[in-house]
mmCIF file of C-alpha atoms in Angstrom:
data_model
loop_
_atom_site.group_PDB
_atom_site.id
_atom_site.type_symbol
_atom_site.label_atom_id
_atom_site.label_comp_id
_atom_site.label_asym_id
_atom_site.label_seq_id
_atom_site.Cartn_x
_atom_site.Cartn_y
_atom_site.Cartn_z
ATOM 1 C CA MET A 81 0.234 21.631 6.190
ATOM 2 C CA VAL A 82 3.354 22.651 4.279
ATOM 3 C CA MET A 83 5.934 23.849 6.773
ATOM 4 C CA ARG A 84 8.027 26.982 6.490
ATOM 5 C CA ASN A 85 11.498 26.081 7.603
ATOM 6 C CA ASN A 86 12.878 29.571 7.410
ATOM 7 C CA SER A 87 11.166 30.619 10.616
ATOM 8 C CA SER A 88 13.622 31.360 13.424
ATOM 9 C CA LYS A 89 11.088 30.685 16.156
ATOM 10 C CA PRO A 90 8.830 27.669 16.606
ATOM 11 C CA TRP A 91 5.083 27.983 16.486
ATOM 12 C CA LYS A 92 3.934 28.668 20.050
ATOM 13 C CA GLY A 93 1.170 26.059 19.988
ATOM 14 C CA ILE A 94 3.530 23.186 19.148
ATOM 15 C CA TYR A 95 4.530 22.801 22.812
ATOM 16 C CA TRP A 96 0.897 22.102 23.714
ATOM 17 C CA LEU A 97 0.114 20.096 20.591
ATOM 18 C CA MET A 98 3.003 17.750 21.398
ATOM 19 C CA LEU A 99 1.106 16.640 24.512
ATOM 20 C CA ALA A 100 -1.160 14.676 22.151
ATOM 21 C CA VAL A 101 1.754 12.429 21.102
ATOM 22 C CA PRO A 102 2.194 10.546 24.405
ATOM 23 C CA LEU A 103 -1.600 10.501 24.760
ATOM 24 C CA PHE A 104 -2.011 8.712 21.436
ATOM 25 C CA TRP A 105 1.115 6.527 21.677
ATOM 26 C CA GLY A 106 0.485 5.554 25.287
ATOM 27 C CA GLY A 107 -3.069 4.530 24.444
ATOM 28 C CA SER A 108 -1.808 2.574 21.438
ATOM 29 C CA PHE A 109 0.706 0.664 23.545
ATOM 30 C CA SER A 110 -1.971 -0.312 26.040
ATOM 31 C CA MET A 111 -4.344 -1.453 23.288
ATOM 32 C CA ALA A 112 -1.601 -3.261 21.372
ATOM 33 C CA GLU A 113 -1.066 -5.537 24.371
ATOM 34 C CA HIS A 114 -4.596 -6.868 23.842
ATOM 35 C CA VAL A 115 -4.435 -6.977 20.025
ATOM 36 C CA VAL A 116 -1.258 -9.117 20.014
ATOM 37 C CA SER A 117 -3.012 -11.630 22.242
ATOM 38 C CA GLU A 118 -5.282 -12.355 19.243
ATOM 39 C CA ILE A 119 -2.922 -11.968 16.265
ATOM 40 C CA PRO A 120 0.912 -12.151 15.996
ATOM 41 C CA PRO A 121 2.808 -8.914 16.834
ATOM 42 C CA LEU A 122 4.378 -8.321 13.416
ATOM 43 C CA VAL A 123 1.059 -8.979 11.689
ATOM 44 C CA ALA A 124 -0.596 -6.414 13.978
ATOM 45 C CA ALA A 125 2.176 -3.879 13.321
ATOM 46 C CA THR A 126 1.885 -4.419 9.551
ATOM 47 C CA LEU A 127 -1.880 -3.866 9.633
ATOM 48 C CA ARG A 128 -1.494 -0.750 11.747
ATOM 49 C CA PHE A 129 1.075 0.982 9.553
ATOM 50 C CA ALA A 130 -0.262 -0.258 6.186
ATOM 51 C CA LEU A 131 -3.788 1.016 6.873
ATOM 52 C CA ALA A 132 -2.431 4.312 8.196
ATOM 53 C CA GLY A 133 -0.117 4.622 5.206
ATOM 54 C CA LEU A 134 -2.963 4.149 2.729
ATOM 55 C CA LEU A 135 -5.087 6.766 4.496
ATOM 56 C CA LEU A 136 -2.171 9.189 4.554
ATOM 57 C CA MET A 137 -1.531 8.672 0.839
ATOM 58 C CA LEU A 138 -5.174 9.526 0.159
ATOM 59 C CA ILE A 139 -4.934 12.691 2.272
ATOM 60 C CA VAL A 140 -1.683 13.784 0.613
ATOM 61 C CA THR A 141 -3.254 13.251 -2.820
ATOM 62 C CA LEU A 142 -6.354 15.253 -1.907
ATOM 63 C CA LYS A 143 -4.188 18.085 -0.539
ATOM 64 C CA SER A 144 -1.856 17.932 -3.581
ATOM 65 C CA GLU A 145 1.242 17.698 -1.400
ATOM 66 C CA TRP A 146 3.224 15.304 -3.606
ATOM 67 C CA ASN A 147 6.454 17.289 -4.079
ATOM 68 C CA MET A 148 8.433 15.055 -6.418
ATOM 69 C CA SER A 149 11.421 17.396 -6.796
ATOM 70 C CA VAL A 150 12.021 17.385 -3.024
ATOM 71 C CA LEU A 151 11.434 13.635 -2.810
ATOM 72 C CA LYS A 152 14.128 13.010 -5.414
ATOM 73 C CA GLN A 153 16.572 14.827 -3.143
ATOM 74 C CA ARG A 154 15.383 13.370 0.178
ATOM 75 C CA TRP A 155 14.212 9.829 -0.634
ATOM 76 C CA LYS A 156 17.323 8.116 0.748
ATOM 77 C CA GLY A 157 17.026 9.886 4.084
ATOM 78 C CA LEU A 158 13.287 9.267 4.300
ATOM 79 C CA LEU A 159 13.846 5.592 3.543
ATOM 80 C CA PHE A 160 16.482 5.412 6.272
ATOM 81 C CA VAL A 161 14.265 6.947 8.979
ATOM 82 C CA SER A 162 11.473 4.634 7.808
ATOM 83 C CA LEU A 163 13.745 1.619 8.274
ATOM 84 C CA THR A 164 14.809 2.789 11.726
ATOM 85 C CA GLY A 165 11.792 4.606 13.174
ATOM 86 C CA ILE A 166 8.987 2.443 11.758
ATOM 87 C CA PHE A 167 10.309 -0.981 10.765
ATOM 88 C CA GLY A 168 13.375 -1.396 12.979
ATOM 89 C CA TYR A 169 11.913 0.048 16.157
ATOM 90 C CA ASN A 170 8.578 -1.805 15.981
ATOM 91 C CA ALA A 171 9.944 -5.156 14.766
ATOM 92 C CA LEU A 172 12.721 -5.252 17.389
ATOM 93 C CA PHE A 173 10.371 -4.035 20.116
ATOM 94 C CA PHE A 174 7.809 -6.797 19.538
ATOM 95 C CA LEU A 175 10.449 -9.486 19.014
ATOM 96 C CA GLY A 176 12.096 -8.405 22.253
ATOM 97 C CA LEU A 177 8.859 -8.998 24.149
ATOM 98 C CA LYS A 178 9.108 -12.694 23.213
ATOM 99 C CA TYR A 179 12.307 -13.102 25.220
ATOM 100 C CA THR A 180 12.199 -10.564 28.036
ATOM 101 C CA SER A 181 9.724 -8.860 30.341
ATOM 102 C CA ALA A 182 7.743 -5.744 29.509
ATOM 103 C CA ILE A 183 9.382 -4.082 32.535
ATOM 104 C CA ASN A 184 12.889 -4.657 31.167
ATOM 105 C CA GLY A 185 11.867 -3.399 27.746
ATOM 106 C CA SER A 186 10.096 -0.331 29.087
ATOM 107 C CA LEU A 187 13.082 0.636 31.250
ATOM 108 C CA ILE A 188 15.440 0.369 28.283
ATOM 109 C CA ILE A 189 13.178 2.398 25.975
ATOM 110 C CA ALA A 190 12.660 4.971 28.749
ATOM 111 C CA THR A 191 16.281 6.094 28.311
ATOM 112 C CA MET A 192 15.572 7.263 24.744
ATOM 113 C CA PRO A 193 15.015 10.977 25.589
ATOM 114 C CA VAL A 194 18.394 11.037 27.371
ATOM 115 C CA PHE A 195 20.295 9.622 24.391
ATOM 116 C CA VAL A 196 18.388 11.805 21.910
ATOM 117 C CA THR A 197 19.096 14.928 23.953
ATOM 118 C CA VAL A 198 22.803 14.139 24.405
ATOM 119 C CA GLY A 199 23.091 13.227 20.716
ATOM 120 C CA ALA A 200 21.329 16.430 19.673
ATOM 121 C CA VAL A 201 23.739 18.495 21.759
ATOM 122 C CA PHE A 202 26.866 16.808 20.376
ATOM 123 C CA PHE A 203 25.872 16.179 16.758
ATOM 124 C CA LEU A 204 23.134 18.711 15.979
ATOM 125 C CA LYS A 205 24.573 21.551 18.107
ATOM 126 C CA GLU A 206 21.305 22.026 20.015
ATOM 127 C CA ALA A 207 21.517 24.097 23.183
ATOM 128 C CA TRP A 208 22.168 22.485 26.568
ATOM 129 C CA SER A 209 21.296 23.967 29.934
ATOM 130 C CA GLY A 210 21.076 22.961 33.566
ATOM 131 C CA ARG A 211 17.299 23.222 33.243
ATOM 132 C CA THR A 212 17.302 20.652 30.441
ATOM 133 C CA GLY A 213 19.493 18.301 32.448
ATOM 134 C CA LEU A 214 17.331 18.608 35.554
ATOM 135 C CA SER A 215 14.149 17.973 33.552
ATOM 136 C CA LEU A 216 15.696 14.841 32.016
ATOM 137 C CA VAL A 217 16.774 13.421 35.375
ATOM 138 C CA LEU A 218 13.454 14.240 37.054
ATOM 139 C CA SER A 219 11.325 12.733 34.298
ATOM 140 C CA LEU A 220 13.560 9.661 33.849
ATOM 141 C CA VAL A 221 13.420 8.829 37.570
ATOM 142 C CA GLY A 222 9.669 9.318 37.445
ATOM 143 C CA VAL A 223 9.364 6.926 34.485
ATOM 144 C CA VAL A 224 11.348 4.255 36.346
ATOM 145 C CA VAL A 225 9.073 4.645 39.385
ATOM 146 C CA VAL A 226 5.948 4.337 37.199
ATOM 147 C CA ILE A 227 7.203 1.220 35.385
ATOM 148 C CA THR A 228 8.496 -0.599 38.483
ATOM 149 C CA LYS A 229 5.631 0.650 40.702
ATOM 150 C CA GLY A 230 8.283 2.021 43.051
ATOM 151 C CA SER A 231 9.427 -1.463 44.003
ATOM 152 C CA PHE A 232 13.105 -1.822 44.884
ATOM 153 C CA HIS A 233 12.650 -5.589 44.751
ATOM 154 C CA THR A 234 11.564 -5.341 41.113
ATOM 155 C CA MET A 235 14.686 -3.363 40.265
ATOM 156 C CA SER A 236 17.038 -5.634 42.197
ATOM 157 C CA THR A 237 15.734 -8.844 40.620
ATOM 158 C CA LEU A 238 15.981 -7.697 36.995
ATOM 159 C CA SER A 239 17.928 -10.076 34.762
ATOM 160 C CA PHE A 240 19.067 -9.475 31.191
ATOM 161 C CA ASN A 241 18.964 -11.751 28.146
ATOM 162 C CA VAL A 242 18.783 -11.752 24.354
ATOM 163 C CA GLY A 243 15.431 -9.956 24.494
ATOM 164 C CA ASP A 244 17.109 -7.020 26.210
ATOM 165 C CA LEU A 245 19.679 -6.857 23.409
ATOM 166 C CA LEU A 246 16.784 -6.608 20.956
ATOM 167 C CA PHE A 247 15.329 -3.747 23.008
ATOM 168 C CA PHE A 248 18.694 -1.976 22.988
ATOM 169 C CA ALA A 249 18.682 -2.336 19.195
ATOM 170 C CA ALA A 250 15.146 -0.897 19.142
ATOM 171 C CA LEU A 251 16.395 1.945 21.338
ATOM 172 C CA ALA A 252 19.204 2.660 18.858
ATOM 173 C CA CYS A 253 16.660 2.776 16.015
ATOM 174 C CA GLY A 254 14.463 5.188 17.954
ATOM 175 C CA VAL A 255 17.395 7.464 18.778
ATOM 176 C CA MET A 256 18.534 7.576 15.135
ATOM 177 C CA TYR A 257 14.985 8.388 14.062
ATOM 178 C CA GLY A 258 14.771 11.224 16.580
ATOM 179 C CA LEU A 259 18.168 12.685 15.691
ATOM 180 C CA LEU A 260 17.999 12.428 11.905
ATOM 181 C CA GLY A 261 14.326 13.284 11.485
ATOM 182 C CA LYS A 262 14.784 17.066 11.486
ATOM 183 C CA ALA A 263 17.580 17.008 8.902
ATOM 184 C CA VAL A 264 15.825 14.495 6.674
ATOM 185 C CA MET A 265 12.501 16.349 6.742
ATOM 186 C CA LYS A 266 14.035 19.668 5.725
ATOM 187 C CA GLU A 267 11.819 21.160 2.994
ATOM 188 C CA VAL A 268 9.432 18.178 3.312
ATOM 189 C CA SER A 269 6.088 18.719 5.042
ATOM 190 C CA PRO A 270 5.519 16.547 8.143
ATOM 191 C CA LEU A 271 2.409 15.106 6.465
ATOM 192 C CA LEU A 272 4.259 13.960 3.358
ATOM 193 C CA ALA A 273 7.238 12.694 5.357
ATOM 194 C CA THR A 274 4.979 10.693 7.682
ATOM 195 C CA THR A 275 3.108 9.239 4.705
ATOM 196 C CA LEU A 276 6.244 7.938 3.019
ATOM 197 C CA MET A 277 7.786 6.665 6.246
ATOM 198 C CA THR A 278 4.608 4.905 7.364
ATOM 199 C CA PHE A 279 3.834 3.185 4.073
ATOM 200 C CA SER A 280 7.397 2.096 3.289
ATOM 201 C CA GLY A 281 7.838 0.920 6.894
ATOM 202 C CA SER A 282 4.706 -1.206 6.549
ATOM 203 C CA VAL A 283 6.186 -2.902 3.477
ATOM 204 C CA PHE A 284 9.255 -4.010 5.455
ATOM 205 C CA LEU A 285 7.076 -5.062 8.388
ATOM 206 C CA GLY A 286 4.892 -7.044 5.990
ATOM 207 C CA GLY A 287 7.906 -8.940 4.698
ATOM 208 C CA SER A 288 9.038 -9.862 8.206
ATOM 209 C CA SER A 289 5.477 -10.868 9.171
ATOM 210 C CA LEU A 290 5.480 -13.502 6.409
ATOM 211 C CA VAL A 291 8.350 -15.196 8.234
ATOM 212 C CA GLU A 292 6.477 -15.025 11.533
ATOM 213 C CA GLY A 293 3.189 -16.212 9.975
ATOM 214 C CA GLY A 294 -0.268 -15.930 11.515
ATOM 215 C CA TRP A 295 -2.155 -13.939 8.871
ATOM 216 C CA GLY A 296 -4.884 -16.568 8.962
ATOM 217 C CA LYS A 297 -5.902 -15.270 12.394
ATOM 218 C CA VAL A 298 -6.740 -11.760 11.116
ATOM 219 C CA PRO A 299 -10.315 -12.592 9.932
ATOM 220 C CA TYR A 300 -11.060 -13.839 13.450
ATOM 221 C CA LEU A 301 -9.916 -10.678 15.211
ATOM 222 C CA SER A 302 -12.605 -9.689 17.713
ATOM 223 C CA TYR A 303 -14.814 -6.600 17.514
ATOM 224 C CA GLN A 304 -12.835 -5.103 20.398
ATOM 225 C CA GLY A 305 -9.594 -5.911 18.586
ATOM 226 C CA TRP A 306 -10.703 -4.063 15.438
ATOM 227 C CA LEU A 307 -11.762 -1.023 17.482
ATOM 228 C CA GLU A 308 -8.337 -0.999 19.140
ATOM 229 C CA MET A 309 -6.670 -1.368 15.743
ATOM 230 C CA LEU A 310 -8.719 1.585 14.461
ATOM 231 C CA TYR A 311 -7.516 3.701 17.377
ATOM 232 C CA MET A 312 -3.893 2.738 16.688
ATOM 233 C CA VAL A 313 -4.251 3.526 12.987
ATOM 234 C CA LEU A 314 -5.985 6.899 13.322
ATOM 235 C CA PHE A 315 -4.509 8.297 16.509
ATOM 236 C CA GLY A 316 -1.386 6.308 17.329
ATOM 237 C CA THR A 317 -0.031 6.393 13.780
ATOM 238 C CA LEU A 318 -1.755 8.799 11.379
ATOM 239 C CA ILE A 319 -2.110 11.758 13.751
ATOM 240 C CA GLY A 320 0.561 10.878 16.315
ATOM 241 C CA TYR A 321 3.468 10.589 13.898
ATOM 242 C CA VAL A 322 2.489 13.721 11.964
ATOM 243 C CA ILE A 323 2.486 15.750 15.190
ATOM 244 C CA PHE A 324 5.779 14.245 16.393
ATOM 245 C CA ASN A 325 7.508 14.922 13.064
ATOM 246 C CA LYS A 326 6.155 18.480 13.141
ATOM 247 C CA GLY A 327 7.505 18.835 16.685
ATOM 248 C CA VAL A 328 10.983 17.579 15.744
ATOM 249 C CA GLU A 329 11.071 20.102 12.905
ATOM 250 C CA GLN A 330 9.795 22.998 15.047
ATOM 251 C CA ILE A 331 11.471 22.562 18.450
ATOM 252 C CA GLY A 332 14.273 20.082 17.778
ATOM 253 C CA ALA A 333 14.910 16.462 18.654
ATOM 254 C CA SER A 334 15.894 16.979 22.296
ATOM 255 C CA ARG A 335 12.802 18.930 23.360
ATOM 256 C CA ALA A 336 10.450 16.738 21.332
ATOM 257 C CA SER A 337 11.866 13.549 22.865
ATOM 258 C CA ILE A 338 11.205 14.733 26.433
ATOM 259 C CA TYR A 339 7.479 14.385 25.764
ATOM 260 C CA LEU A 340 8.015 10.632 25.281
ATOM 261 C CA ASN A 341 8.497 10.334 29.047
ATOM 262 C CA LEU A 342 4.752 10.911 29.376
ATOM 263 C CA THR A 343 3.960 7.752 27.389
ATOM 264 C CA PRO A 344 4.246 5.284 30.333
ATOM 265 C CA ILE A 345 1.886 7.527 32.325
ATOM 266 C CA VAL A 346 -0.768 7.397 29.622
ATOM 267 C CA THR A 347 -0.272 3.637 29.181
ATOM 268 C CA THR A 348 -0.796 3.106 32.913
ATOM 269 C CA LEU A 349 -3.907 5.315 32.986
ATOM 270 C CA PHE A 350 -5.423 3.530 29.962
ATOM 271 C CA SER A 351 -4.762 0.169 31.628
ATOM 272 C CA VAL A 352 -6.453 1.347 34.830
ATOM 273 C CA VAL A 353 -9.525 2.762 33.068
ATOM 274 C CA LEU A 354 -10.035 0.158 30.328
ATOM 275 C CA TYR A 355 -8.499 -3.035 31.695
ATOM 276 C CA ASP A 356 -9.022 -2.725 35.490
ATOM 277 C CA THR A 357 -5.304 -2.595 36.295
ATOM 278 C CA MET A 358 -4.417 -1.477 39.836
ATOM 279 C CA MET A 359 -2.302 1.667 40.321
ATOM 280 C CA THR A 360 -0.094 2.264 43.377
ATOM 281 C CA TRP A 361 0.656 5.515 45.180
ATOM 282 C CA GLN A 362 4.285 5.111 44.096
ATOM 283 C CA GLN A 363 3.149 5.241 40.468
ATOM 284 C CA VAL A 364 1.178 8.406 41.181
ATOM 285 C CA LEU A 365 4.325 9.943 42.689
ATOM 286 C CA GLY A 366 6.303 8.890 39.600
ATOM 287 C CA MET A 367 3.702 10.488 37.343
ATOM 288 C CA VAL A 368 4.002 13.778 39.242
ATOM 289 C CA MET A 369 7.795 13.672 38.787
ATOM 290 C CA VAL A 370 7.478 13.049 35.041
ATOM 291 C CA LEU A 371 4.954 15.871 34.650
ATOM 292 C CA ALA A 372 7.234 18.194 36.594
ATOM 293 C CA GLY A 373 10.196 17.256 34.379
ATOM 294 C CA VAL A 374 8.301 17.801 31.134
ATOM 295 C CA GLY A 375 6.811 21.046 32.428
ATOM 296 C CA LEU A 376 10.235 22.308 33.487
ATOM 297 C CA ALA A 377 11.592 21.671 29.998
ATOM 298 C CA THR A 378 8.741 23.144 27.983
ATOM 299 C CA ILE A 379 6.356 25.534 29.735
ATOM 300 C CA GLY A 380 8.773 28.430 29.988
ATOM 301 C CA ARG A 381 9.812 28.061 26.363
ATOM 302 C CA ALA A 382 6.184 27.847 25.223
ATOM 303 C CA GLY A 383 5.470 31.182 26.823
ATOM 304 C CA ARG A 384 8.518 32.866 25.233
ATOM 305 C CA SER A 385 8.047 31.456 21.702
#
């Protein structure tokens, strides 16, 4: 799993492998909505990342990927992306849900690929093209349609409060994670980087969960809740973050972030299949727009790589 950073071209399969990220993260978001109805959000987040971190540490040990010389050089950067991408993003996201609607939060977070792409162009000197811009606009509009179910009334009646400020802070954390990840993970394998970020992030989440309280509810988590937690640990965290970090390293922050626009689609589909949520034709139209945007940004490049 050790990456070779001297390659001038990304691995061709990464464009297709990245499709697993929104699949796993979208499913995790849908399942997390049920888990946090049984245990407090920060407790759930701590369990998710702590269990994943322990499993990752075991895997890294078995694969002998502990590179201490590189860690001594990169530990500050890895700690920073852990604070932003794991602790900051998840803590602010769940706290924001206490004060504002899921629609408001989802719309704010949906702008992340735009900010990551613009930031990557200005600060990381990644290439910009009309094709990239069109794919961003197409997929962003599609995400808005999916989240609001194509309802103009929903958009016109949105109001903003302190919860939205927390979501904007979560957005800032996510953008910093996306932009700095490639530089920080230079010479560090995605597996090792994900292990350190996940475990250290869980420590900070654990500290904040003590303030929130509610650990006494964990032993009473339902059978369904534990199955959902297992999915979030294995797929949403352990595998999902490794693939995303690999993608940021291989194809850059801007292209990797575009895949995040698929997450609301997967969340909606999981809710329809598992929780009997109704889906409108407007949402189907929005999904087609998102898929077209992501395809426009990646399919051509995948074939040329």
